[in-house]
Amino acid sequence: MVFDLTDEQKDIQKAAREFANKEFLHETARELEKKHEFPKELYKKAAQLGFVAPYVGEAYGGQGLSILENALIVEEFCRADSSIGLAVDLAALPCKFLYRFGSEDQKKKYLAKITSGEYGAAIALTEPDHGSDITELDTTAQLVDNHYILTGTKTFITNGTIADFYTVLCQTDPNADPKYKGMSILVVDRGMIGPNFEVNELGEKMGINLTSSAELVFNGLEVPLENLLGKEGKGFYQAMKFFEESKIEIAAQAVGVAQGAFDIAYKYSKERKQFGKPISSFQAMQHKFVDMLIKIENARNLVHKAAYEFDQGRQTHTLAAMAKLYAANIANEVTYEAVQVLGGYGYFKEYDVERYYRDARILSIYEGTAEVQKNVIAAHMFSKN
Ligand SMILES: Cc1cc2nc3c(=O)[nH]c(=O)nc-3n(C[C@H](O)[C@H](O)[C@H](O)COP(=O)(O)OP(=O)(O)OC[C@H]3O[C@@H](n4cnc5c(N)ncnc54)[C@H](O)[C@@H]3O)c2cc1C
């Protein structure tokens, strides 16, 4: 068993760290958060260096990196700054749908524009009445001649207002039993926004404020048949396969957010003096850091193992769920403790840990809540005699 990263992987990690430390500045994040603005220039810069969707094959403008290598980059980005790192990563995440299930024409049309940083994208699965349970949907698409008529509402869609395309899960066969066997994914282009496709920004939210969260309203929108992803009736399965991979990426985000908050708190603890000594000299403080360190180390190992298994072509639903559940939990715990280490200063925006704390909260909610991850793991455990 080898735990070491290869020299090439260490180089990728170092390059991502150096880039993010130089470019993903906390002051920039604070400014962008106030304006609720996506870090477009930084996304483009990251793309120019090959850091955006680097797992996409070279034929489509990517680097052909492994999922483990992608996880190393995502961790460094979210460590350098939680809000910028998460926004940059989330804008490219949906392209996995195209890369894994798209036709040659679809891959050519969309992927190079993602890896070059020209395009950002959004995933549209959630509906007002269907969140954790997407085995039934109210959004329908009826095939008429050579196009679908798409009707329904999607909500909480990350990057909704800035996306150049949307991967929309919908019911194409209303008579399917069970319903999920009649679902498909349609790729909807930004250019289709108009009277039959509205995008509305939702209200203010707790964290990840460099991303938009939007409602998409389809009102009989015509979507060409060529925008169907793969085959009709495969949409739910595509979404489940997507989650197997994306949960590893979300878990890597969580490790980065936790590590970044740890870094800020660690530095502060050595500088801040009380009772005539740095607060880092108090055993109660040291124990906090020990607990944080062990949690981060455990989460990172789970992420690397899940990514490694995925790269070997093995089924990783359970391991990915474990990594996502655990890493998200510890990101919440570590960022909470990081605020505590900074005391009153930690409560103020200028010190950034409160932003990491707020950003961490979503990690236990999107891409399947903590409870849903436990259901996935339990289902696997109890399906065996
Ligand atoms: C900021 C943000 C960004 C998001 N981005 C996207 C996006 O880009 N695309 C997209 O499609 N969706 C997105 N989502 C939606 C997200 O995936 C859902 O919010 C999530 O899946 C939960 O669905 P829900 O909010 O409807 O909660 P519900 O499903 O109503 O769940 C409410 C509570 O009940 C629990 N629960 C539900 N079912 C079970 C069960 N069987 N067992 C135990 N507990 C259960 C849940 O864990 C949760 O605690 C985003 C959400 C947010 C807040």
CSV table of C-alpha atoms and ligand atoms in Angstrom, one decimal:
chain,number,residue,atom,x,y,z
A,1,MET,CA,0.0,0.0,0.0
A,2,VAL,CA,1.4,3.4,-1.0
A,3,PHE,CA,0.2,6.6,0.6
A,4,ASP,CA,2.5,8.9,-1.2
A,5,LEU,CA,1.4,11.2,-4.0
A,6,THR,CA,3.5,10.8,-7.1
A,7,ASP,CA,6.0,13.5,-8.0
A,8,GLU,CA,3.6,14.7,-10.7
A,9,GLN,CA,0.7,14.9,-8.2
A,10,LYS,CA,2.9,16.8,-5.8
A,11,ASP,CA,3.7,19.3,-8.6
A,12,ILE,CA,0.0,19.7,-9.4
A,13,GLN,CA,-0.8,20.3,-5.7
A,14,LYS,CA,2.1,22.8,-5.4
A,15,ALA,CA,1.1,24.7,-8.5
A,16,ALA,CA,-2.5,24.9,-7.4
A,17,ARG,CA,-1.4,26.1,-3.9
A,18,GLU,CA,0.9,28.8,-5.3
A,19,PHE,CA,-1.7,30.0,-7.8
A,20,ALA,CA,-4.5,30.2,-5.2
A,21,ASN,CA,-2.4,31.7,-2.5
A,22,LYS,CA,-1.4,34.5,-4.9
A,23,GLU,CA,-4.8,35.1,-6.5
A,24,PHE,CA,-7.6,34.0,-4.2
A,25,LEU,CA,-7.2,36.9,-1.7
A,26,HIS,CA,-9.5,37.2,1.3
A,27,GLU,CA,-9.9,41.0,0.7
A,28,THR,CA,-11.1,40.2,-2.9
A,29,ALA,CA,-13.6,37.6,-1.5
A,30,ARG,CA,-14.9,40.1,1.1
A,31,GLU,CA,-15.5,42.7,-1.7
A,32,LEU,CA,-17.1,40.2,-4.0
A,33,GLU,CA,-19.3,38.9,-1.2
A,34,LYS,CA,-20.6,42.4,-0.6
A,35,LYS,CA,-21.5,42.7,-4.2
A,36,HIS,CA,-22.8,39.1,-4.5
A,37,GLU,CA,-20.6,38.7,-7.5
A,38,PHE,CA,-19.0,35.7,-9.2
A,39,PRO,CA,-15.1,35.8,-9.4
A,40,LYS,CA,-15.2,35.8,-13.2
A,41,GLU,CA,-11.6,37.0,-13.8
A,42,LEU,CA,-10.2,34.5,-11.3
A,43,TYR,CA,-12.2,31.7,-12.9
A,44,LYS,CA,-10.7,32.6,-16.3
A,45,LYS,CA,-7.2,32.8,-14.8
A,46,ALA,CA,-7.5,29.4,-13.2
A,47,ALA,CA,-8.8,28.0,-16.5
A,48,GLN,CA,-5.8,29.4,-18.4
A,49,LEU,CA,-3.5,27.4,-16.1
A,50,GLY,CA,-5.6,24.3,-16.7
A,51,PHE,CA,-7.2,24.2,-13.2
A,52,VAL,CA,-10.8,24.3,-14.3
A,53,ALA,CA,-12.4,20.8,-14.9
A,54,PRO,CA,-8.8,19.4,-15.3
A,55,TYR,CA,-10.2,15.8,-15.5
A,56,VAL,CA,-11.7,16.6,-19.0
A,57,GLY,CA,-9.7,14.9,-21.7
A,58,GLU,CA,-7.2,16.8,-23.8
A,59,ALA,CA,-9.4,16.3,-26.9
A,60,TYR,CA,-11.8,18.8,-25.3
A,61,GLY,CA,-9.3,21.3,-23.9
A,62,GLY,CA,-8.8,19.6,-20.6
A,63,GLN,CA,-5.7,18.1,-18.9
A,64,GLY,CA,-7.0,14.5,-18.6
A,65,LEU,CA,-6.1,14.5,-14.9
A,66,SER,CA,-7.4,11.9,-12.5
A,67,ILE,CA,-10.2,12.6,-10.0
A,68,LEU,CA,-7.6,12.4,-7.2
A,69,GLU,CA,-5.5,15.1,-8.9
A,70,ASN,CA,-8.7,17.2,-9.3
A,71,ALA,CA,-9.4,16.7,-5.6
A,72,LEU,CA,-5.9,18.1,-4.8
A,73,ILE,CA,-6.6,21.2,-6.8
A,74,VAL,CA,-10.1,21.7,-5.3
A,75,GLU,CA,-8.7,21.4,-1.8
A,76,GLU,CA,-6.0,24.0,-2.4
A,77,PHE,CA,-8.5,26.4,-4.0
A,78,CYS,CA,-11.0,26.1,-1.1
A,79,ARG,CA,-8.2,26.3,1.4
A,80,ALA,CA,-6.8,29.6,0.0
A,81,ASP,CA,-10.2,31.1,0.2
A,82,SER,CA,-13.5,29.3,0.9
A,83,SER,CA,-15.8,31.6,-1.0
A,84,ILE,CA,-13.6,32.0,-4.1
A,85,GLY,CA,-12.6,28.4,-4.2
A,86,LEU,CA,-16.1,27.1,-3.9
A,87,ALA,CA,-17.4,29.5,-6.6
A,88,VAL,CA,-14.7,28.6,-9.1
A,89,ASP,CA,-15.2,24.9,-8.6
A,90,LEU,CA,-19.0,25.0,-8.6
A,91,ALA,CA,-19.1,26.8,-12.0
A,92,ALA,CA,-17.4,23.9,-13.7
A,93,LEU,CA,-18.8,21.0,-11.8
A,94,PRO,CA,-21.9,20.5,-14.1
A,95,CYS,CA,-19.6,19.8,-17.1
A,96,LYS,CA,-19.1,16.3,-15.7
A,97,PHE,CA,-22.6,15.5,-17.1
A,98,LEU,CA,-21.4,16.4,-20.6
A,99,TYR,CA,-18.1,14.7,-20.2
A,100,ARG,CA,-19.4,11.4,-19.0
A,101,PHE,CA,-22.7,11.2,-20.9
A,102,GLY,CA,-22.6,13.7,-23.8
A,103,SER,CA,-22.5,12.9,-27.5
A,104,GLU,CA,-19.3,13.8,-29.4
A,105,ASP,CA,-21.1,16.9,-30.8
A,106,GLN,CA,-22.2,18.0,-27.3
A,107,LYS,CA,-18.7,17.5,-25.9
A,108,LYS,CA,-17.2,19.6,-28.7
A,109,LYS,CA,-19.8,22.3,-28.3
A,110,TYR,CA,-19.5,22.8,-24.5
A,111,LEU,CA,-16.4,21.3,-22.9
A,112,ALA,CA,-13.6,23.4,-24.4
A,113,LYS,CA,-15.6,26.5,-23.4
A,114,ILE,CA,-15.7,25.3,-19.8
A,115,THR,CA,-12.0,24.4,-19.6
A,116,SER,CA,-11.0,27.7,-21.1
A,117,GLY,CA,-13.1,29.6,-18.5
A,118,GLU,CA,-15.4,31.1,-21.1
A,119,TYR,CA,-18.4,29.2,-19.8
A,120,GLY,CA,-19.8,28.5,-16.4
A,121,ALA,CA,-22.7,26.0,-16.0
A,122,ALA,CA,-25.5,25.0,-13.6
A,123,ILE,CA,-27.1,21.7,-12.6
A,124,ALA,CA,-30.9,21.8,-12.3
A,125,LEU,CA,-32.2,18.8,-10.4
A,126,THR,CA,-34.0,20.2,-7.3
A,127,GLU,CA,-37.6,21.4,-7.5
A,128,PRO,CA,-39.7,23.3,-4.9
A,129,ASP,CA,-41.5,20.0,-4.0
A,130,HIS,CA,-38.6,17.6,-4.7
A,131,GLY,CA,-35.3,18.0,-2.9
A,132,SER,CA,-33.8,14.9,-1.3
A,133,ASP,CA,-36.2,12.8,-3.2
A,134,ILE,CA,-35.8,13.3,-6.9
A,135,THR,CA,-37.3,9.9,-7.8
A,136,GLU,CA,-40.4,11.9,-8.8
A,137,LEU,CA,-40.4,15.3,-10.6
A,138,ASP,CA,-43.0,17.8,-11.6
A,139,THR,CA,-40.9,19.2,-14.5
A,140,THR,CA,-41.9,17.5,-17.7
A,141,ALA,CA,-40.6,17.5,-21.2
A,142,GLN,CA,-42.8,16.2,-24.0
A,143,LEU,CA,-41.3,15.3,-27.3
A,144,VAL,CA,-43.1,16.9,-30.3
A,145,ASP,CA,-41.5,16.3,-33.7
A,146,ASN,CA,-37.9,17.1,-33.2
A,147,HIS,CA,-38.0,19.1,-30.0
A,148,TYR,CA,-39.1,18.8,-26.4
A,149,ILE,CA,-41.6,21.1,-24.7
A,150,LEU,CA,-40.1,21.7,-21.2
A,151,THR,CA,-42.4,22.9,-18.4
A,152,GLY,CA,-41.8,23.2,-14.7
A,153,THR,CA,-39.7,25.0,-12.0
A,154,LYS,CA,-36.3,24.2,-10.6
A,155,THR,CA,-35.0,25.9,-7.5
A,156,PHE,CA,-31.8,26.5,-5.5
A,157,ILE,CA,-29.8,26.3,-8.8
A,158,THR,CA,-26.2,27.4,-8.2
A,159,ASN,CA,-24.9,29.8,-10.8
A,160,GLY,CA,-28.4,30.1,-12.2
A,161,THR,CA,-28.1,33.7,-13.3
A,162,ILE,CA,-24.6,33.4,-14.8
A,163,ALA,CA,-24.6,29.9,-16.3
A,164,ASP,CA,-24.1,29.5,-20.0
A,165,PHE,CA,-25.9,26.2,-20.0
A,166,TYR,CA,-28.0,24.1,-17.6
A,167,THR,CA,-28.3,20.3,-17.3
A,168,VAL,CA,-32.0,19.9,-16.5
A,169,LEU,CA,-33.5,16.7,-15.1
A,170,CYS,CA,-37.1,16.2,-16.2
A,171,GLN,CA,-39.8,13.6,-16.7
A,172,THR,CA,-39.9,12.6,-20.3
A,173,ASP,CA,-42.2,9.6,-19.8
A,174,PRO,CA,-45.0,10.5,-17.4
A,175,ASN,CA,-46.3,6.9,-17.4
A,176,ALA,CA,-43.0,5.3,-16.4
A,177,ASP,CA,-43.3,3.0,-13.3
A,178,PRO,CA,-41.3,3.7,-11.2
A,179,LYS,CA,-41.2,7.4,-12.3
A,180,TYR,CA,-37.5,7.7,-12.2
A,181,LYS,CA,-37.2,5.3,-15.1
A,182,GLY,CA,-38.9,7.9,-17.3
A,183,MET,CA,-36.5,10.8,-16.6
A,184,SER,CA,-34.0,12.4,-18.9
A,185,ILE,CA,-31.5,15.2,-18.9
A,186,LEU,CA,-31.8,18.1,-21.3
A,187,VAL,CA,-29.1,20.7,-21.9
A,188,VAL,CA,-30.7,24.1,-21.9
A,189,ASP,CA,-28.7,27.0,-23.3
A,190,ARG,CA,-28.5,30.5,-21.8
A,191,GLY,CA,-29.6,31.8,-25.2
A,192,MET,CA,-33.0,30.2,-24.6
A,193,ILE,CA,-33.8,32.7,-21.8
A,194,GLY,CA,-36.9,34.6,-22.8
A,195,PRO,CA,-40.7,34.5,-22.4
A,196,ASN,CA,-40.6,30.7,-22.0
A,197,PHE,CA,-37.6,30.5,-19.7
A,198,GLU,CA,-37.1,32.8,-16.8
A,199,VAL,CA,-34.2,32.9,-14.3
A,200,ASN,CA,-34.9,34.6,-11.0
A,201,GLU,CA,-32.3,35.1,-8.3
A,202,LEU,CA,-33.5,33.8,-4.9
A,203,GLY,CA,-33.2,35.7,-1.7
A,204,GLU,CA,-30.0,36.5,0.3
A,205,LYS,CA,-28.4,33.4,1.8
A,206,MET,CA,-26.0,32.4,4.6
A,207,GLY,CA,-22.8,31.6,2.7
A,208,ILE,CA,-21.3,30.9,-0.7
A,209,ASN,CA,-22.3,34.4,-1.6
A,210,LEU,CA,-20.0,34.5,-4.7
A,211,THR,CA,-22.5,32.2,-6.3
A,212,SER,CA,-25.9,33.0,-7.6
A,213,SER,CA,-28.8,30.7,-6.3
A,214,ALA,CA,-31.7,30.9,-8.7
A,215,GLU,CA,-35.1,29.6,-9.6
A,216,LEU,CA,-35.5,28.4,-13.2
A,217,VAL,CA,-39.0,28.6,-14.6
A,218,PHE,CA,-39.7,26.7,-17.9
A,219,ASN,CA,-43.0,27.6,-19.4
A,220,GLY,CA,-43.4,25.4,-22.5
A,221,LEU,CA,-39.8,26.0,-23.6
A,222,GLU,CA,-38.8,24.4,-26.9
A,223,VAL,CA,-35.6,22.4,-26.5
A,224,PRO,CA,-34.2,20.7,-29.6
A,225,LEU,CA,-34.0,16.9,-29.5
A,226,GLU,CA,-30.2,17.1,-30.1
A,227,ASN,CA,-30.0,18.7,-26.6
A,228,LEU,CA,-31.0,15.4,-25.0
A,229,LEU,CA,-28.1,14.0,-22.9
A,230,GLY,CA,-27.4,10.4,-23.9
A,231,LYS,CA,-30.6,8.3,-24.1
A,232,GLU,CA,-34.2,9.1,-23.1
A,233,GLY,CA,-35.0,7.4,-19.7
A,234,LYS,CA,-31.5,7.5,-18.5
A,235,GLY,CA,-31.5,10.8,-16.7
A,236,PHE,CA,-31.9,9.6,-13.1
A,237,TYR,CA,-29.2,7.0,-13.6
A,238,GLN,CA,-26.9,9.7,-15.0
A,239,ALA,CA,-27.6,11.9,-12.0
A,240,MET,CA,-26.7,9.0,-9.6
A,241,LYS,CA,-23.5,8.3,-11.5
A,242,PHE,CA,-22.7,12.0,-11.5
A,243,PHE,CA,-23.2,12.1,-7.7
A,244,GLU,CA,-20.7,9.2,-7.2
A,245,GLU,CA,-18.1,11.5,-8.7
A,246,SER,CA,-19.3,14.9,-7.6
A,247,LYS,CA,-19.5,13.9,-3.9
A,248,ILE,CA,-15.8,13.3,-3.9
A,249,GLU,CA,-15.3,16.8,-5.2
A,250,ILE,CA,-17.6,18.3,-2.6
A,251,ALA,CA,-15.7,16.3,0.1
A,252,ALA,CA,-12.4,17.8,-1.3
A,253,GLN,CA,-14.0,21.3,-1.1
A,254,ALA,CA,-14.8,20.5,2.6
A,255,VAL,CA,-11.3,19.4,3.4
A,256,GLY,CA,-10.0,22.7,1.8
A,257,VAL,CA,-12.5,24.9,3.7
A,258,ALA,CA,-11.5,23.1,7.0
A,259,GLN,CA,-7.8,23.4,6.3
A,260,GLY,CA,-8.1,27.0,5.4
A,261,ALA,CA,-9.9,27.9,8.6
A,262,PHE,CA,-7.4,25.9,10.6
A,263,ASP,CA,-4.5,27.8,8.9
A,264,ILE,CA,-6.0,31.2,9.9
A,265,ALA,CA,-6.7,30.1,13.5
A,266,TYR,CA,-3.2,28.5,13.9
A,267,LYS,CA,-1.4,31.7,12.7
A,268,TYR,CA,-3.6,33.8,15.0
A,269,SER,CA,-3.1,31.6,18.0
A,270,LYS,CA,0.7,32.2,17.8
A,271,GLU,CA,0.3,36.0,17.5
A,272,ARG,CA,-2.4,36.7,20.0
A,273,LYS,CA,-1.2,37.1,23.6
A,274,GLN,CA,-3.3,36.8,26.8
A,275,PHE,CA,-2.1,36.4,30.3
A,276,GLY,CA,1.3,37.4,29.0
A,277,LYS,CA,1.6,34.4,26.7
A,278,PRO,CA,0.5,33.5,23.1
A,279,ILE,CA,-2.9,31.7,23.4
A,280,SER,CA,-1.3,28.8,21.5
A,281,SER,CA,0.7,28.0,24.7
A,282,PHE,CA,-2.5,27.1,26.6
A,283,GLN,CA,-3.2,23.4,26.6
A,284,ALA,CA,-6.9,23.9,26.0
A,285,MET,CA,-6.0,25.7,22.7
A,286,GLN,CA,-3.4,23.1,21.7
A,287,HIS,CA,-6.0,20.3,22.2
A,288,LYS,CA,-8.5,22.2,20.0
A,289,PHE,CA,-5.8,22.2,17.2
A,290,VAL,CA,-5.0,18.5,17.8
A,291,ASP,CA,-8.7,17.6,17.4
A,292,MET,CA,-9.0,19.8,14.3
A,293,LEU,CA,-5.9,18.3,12.7
A,294,ILE,CA,-7.0,14.7,13.3
A,295,LYS,CA,-10.4,15.4,11.7
A,296,ILE,CA,-8.8,17.1,8.7
A,297,GLU,CA,-6.3,14.3,8.2
A,298,ASN,CA,-9.1,11.6,8.5
A,299,ALA,CA,-11.3,13.5,6.0
A,300,ARG,CA,-8.4,14.0,3.5
A,301,ASN,CA,-7.6,10.3,3.7
A,302,LEU,CA,-11.2,9.4,3.0
A,303,VAL,CA,-11.3,11.8,0.0
A,304,HIS,CA,-8.1,10.4,-1.4
A,305,LYS,CA,-9.2,6.8,-1.0
A,306,ALA,CA,-12.6,7.5,-2.6
A,307,ALA,CA,-10.9,9.4,-5.5
A,308,TYR,CA,-8.3,6.6,-5.9
A,309,GLU,CA,-11.1,4.0,-6.1
A,310,PHE,CA,-13.0,6.0,-8.6
A,311,ASP,CA,-9.9,6.4,-10.7
A,312,GLN,CA,-9.5,2.6,-10.6
A,313,GLY,CA,-13.0,2.3,-12.2
A,314,ARG,CA,-14.5,0.8,-9.1
A,315,GLN,CA,-18.0,1.5,-7.8
A,316,THR,CA,-17.6,4.2,-5.1
A,317,HIS,CA,-21.1,5.2,-4.1
A,318,THR,CA,-20.7,4.2,-0.5
A,319,LEU,CA,-17.1,5.5,-0.1
A,320,ALA,CA,-18.0,8.8,-1.8
A,321,ALA,CA,-21.0,9.2,0.5
A,322,MET,CA,-18.8,8.5,3.5
A,323,ALA,CA,-16.2,11.1,2.3
A,324,LYS,CA,-18.9,13.7,1.6
A,325,LEU,CA,-20.7,13.1,4.9
A,326,TYR,CA,-17.6,13.1,7.1
A,327,ALA,CA,-15.7,15.9,5.4
A,328,ALA,CA,-18.7,18.2,5.4
A,329,ASN,CA,-19.3,17.4,9.1
A,330,ILE,CA,-15.7,18.2,10.1
A,331,ALA,CA,-15.6,21.3,7.9
A,332,ASN,CA,-18.5,22.6,10.0
A,333,GLU,CA,-16.8,21.6,13.3
A,334,VAL,CA,-13.4,22.9,12.4
A,335,THR,CA,-14.7,26.3,11.1
A,336,TYR,CA,-16.7,26.6,14.3
A,337,GLU,CA,-13.6,26.0,16.4
A,338,ALA,CA,-11.6,28.4,14.2
A,339,VAL,CA,-14.0,31.2,15.0
A,340,GLN,CA,-13.7,30.2,18.7
A,341,VAL,CA,-9.9,30.4,18.6
A,342,LEU,CA,-10.1,34.0,17.3
A,343,GLY,CA,-12.6,34.9,20.1
A,344,GLY,CA,-14.4,38.2,19.4
A,345,TYR,CA,-12.3,39.0,16.4
A,346,GLY,CA,-13.4,35.7,14.8
A,347,TYR,CA,-16.9,37.1,14.8
A,348,PHE,CA,-15.9,40.0,12.5
A,349,LYS,CA,-15.8,39.8,8.7
A,350,GLU,CA,-12.3,41.3,8.6
A,351,TYR,CA,-10.8,38.1,10.1
A,352,ASP,CA,-12.4,35.8,7.5
A,353,VAL,CA,-13.0,32.7,9.6
A,354,GLU,CA,-16.7,33.6,10.1
A,355,ARG,CA,-17.0,33.5,6.2
A,356,TYR,CA,-15.4,30.0,6.2
A,357,TYR,CA,-17.8,29.0,8.9
A,358,ARG,CA,-20.8,30.3,6.9
A,359,ASP,CA,-19.5,28.8,3.7
A,360,ALA,CA,-19.0,25.4,5.3
A,361,ARG,CA,-22.7,25.0,6.2
A,362,ILE,CA,-23.8,24.3,2.7
A,363,LEU,CA,-21.5,21.3,2.4
A,364,SER,CA,-23.8,19.2,4.6
A,365,ILE,CA,-26.8,20.2,2.5
A,366,TYR,CA,-26.1,20.3,-1.3
A,367,GLU,CA,-25.4,17.3,-3.4
A,368,GLY,CA,-27.4,15.2,-0.9
A,369,THR,CA,-27.8,16.2,2.8
A,370,ALA,CA,-25.9,14.5,5.6
A,371,GLU,CA,-29.0,12.4,6.4
A,372,VAL,CA,-29.3,11.2,2.8
A,373,GLN,CA,-25.6,10.2,2.8
A,374,LYS,CA,-26.3,8.1,5.9
A,375,ASN,CA,-29.2,6.5,4.1
A,376,VAL,CA,-26.9,5.6,1.1
A,377,ILE,CA,-24.3,4.1,3.4
A,378,ALA,CA,-26.9,2.3,5.5
A,379,ALA,CA,-28.7,0.9,2.4
A,380,HIS,CA,-25.4,-0.6,1.3
A,381,MET,CA,-24.6,-2.0,4.8
A,382,PHE,CA,-28.0,-3.6,5.2
A,383,SER,CA,-28.5,-4.9,1.7
A,384,LYS,CA,-26.0,-7.6,2.6
A,385,ASN,CA,-27.0,-10.6,4.7
B,1,LIG,C1,-27.1,27.1,-1.6
B,1,LIG,C2,-27.6,25.9,-2.3
B,1,LIG,C3,-27.2,25.5,-3.5
B,1,LIG,C4,-27.8,24.4,-4.2
B,1,LIG,N1,-27.4,24.1,-5.4
B,1,LIG,C5,-28.1,23.3,-6.2
B,1,LIG,C6,-27.9,23.1,-7.6
B,1,LIG,O1,-26.9,23.7,-8.2
B,1,LIG,N2,-28.6,22.2,-8.3
B,1,LIG,C7,-29.6,21.5,-7.7
B,1,LIG,O2,-30.3,20.8,-8.3
B,1,LIG,N3,-29.9,21.7,-6.3
B,1,LIG,C8,-29.2,22.5,-5.6
B,1,LIG,N4,-29.4,22.7,-4.2
B,1,LIG,C9,-30.5,21.9,-3.6
B,1,LIG,C10,-30.0,20.9,-2.6
B,1,LIG,O3,-29.4,19.8,-3.3
B,1,LIG,C11,-31.2,20.5,-1.8
B,1,LIG,O4,-31.5,21.6,-0.9
B,1,LIG,C12,-31.0,19.3,-0.9
B,1,LIG,O5,-30.9,18.1,-1.8
B,1,LIG,C13,-32.1,19.0,0.1
B,1,LIG,O6,-33.3,19.2,-0.5
B,1,LIG,P1,-34.4,20.2,0.2
B,1,LIG,O7,-33.8,21.5,0.5
B,1,LIG,O8,-35.7,20.2,-0.5
B,1,LIG,O9,-34.7,19.5,1.7
B,1,LIG,P2,-35.7,18.3,2.0
B,1,LIG,O10,-35.4,17.2,1.0
B,1,LIG,O11,-37.0,18.8,2.1
B,1,LIG,O12,-35.1,17.8,3.4
B,1,LIG,C14,-35.4,18.5,4.6
B,1,LIG,C15,-34.7,17.8,5.8
B,1,LIG,O13,-35.3,16.4,5.8
B,1,LIG,C16,-34.2,15.5,5.7
B,1,LIG,N5,-34.7,14.3,5.0
B,1,LIG,C17,-35.3,14.2,3.8
B,1,LIG,N6,-35.5,13.0,3.4
B,1,LIG,C18,-34.9,12.2,4.4
B,1,LIG,C19,-34.9,10.8,4.6
B,1,LIG,N7,-35.3,9.9,3.7
B,1,LIG,N8,-34.3,10.4,5.8
B,1,LIG,C20,-33.8,11.2,6.7
B,1,LIG,N9,-33.9,12.6,6.5
B,1,LIG,C21,-34.4,13.0,5.4
B,1,LIG,C22,-33.1,16.2,5.0
B,1,LIG,O14,-31.8,15.6,5.3
B,1,LIG,C23,-33.2,17.6,5.6
B,1,LIG,O15,-32.6,17.7,6.8
B,1,LIG,C24,-28.8,23.7,-3.5
B,1,LIG,C25,-29.2,24.1,-2.3
B,1,LIG,C26,-28.7,25.2,-1.6
B,1,LIG,C27,-29.2,25.6,-0.3
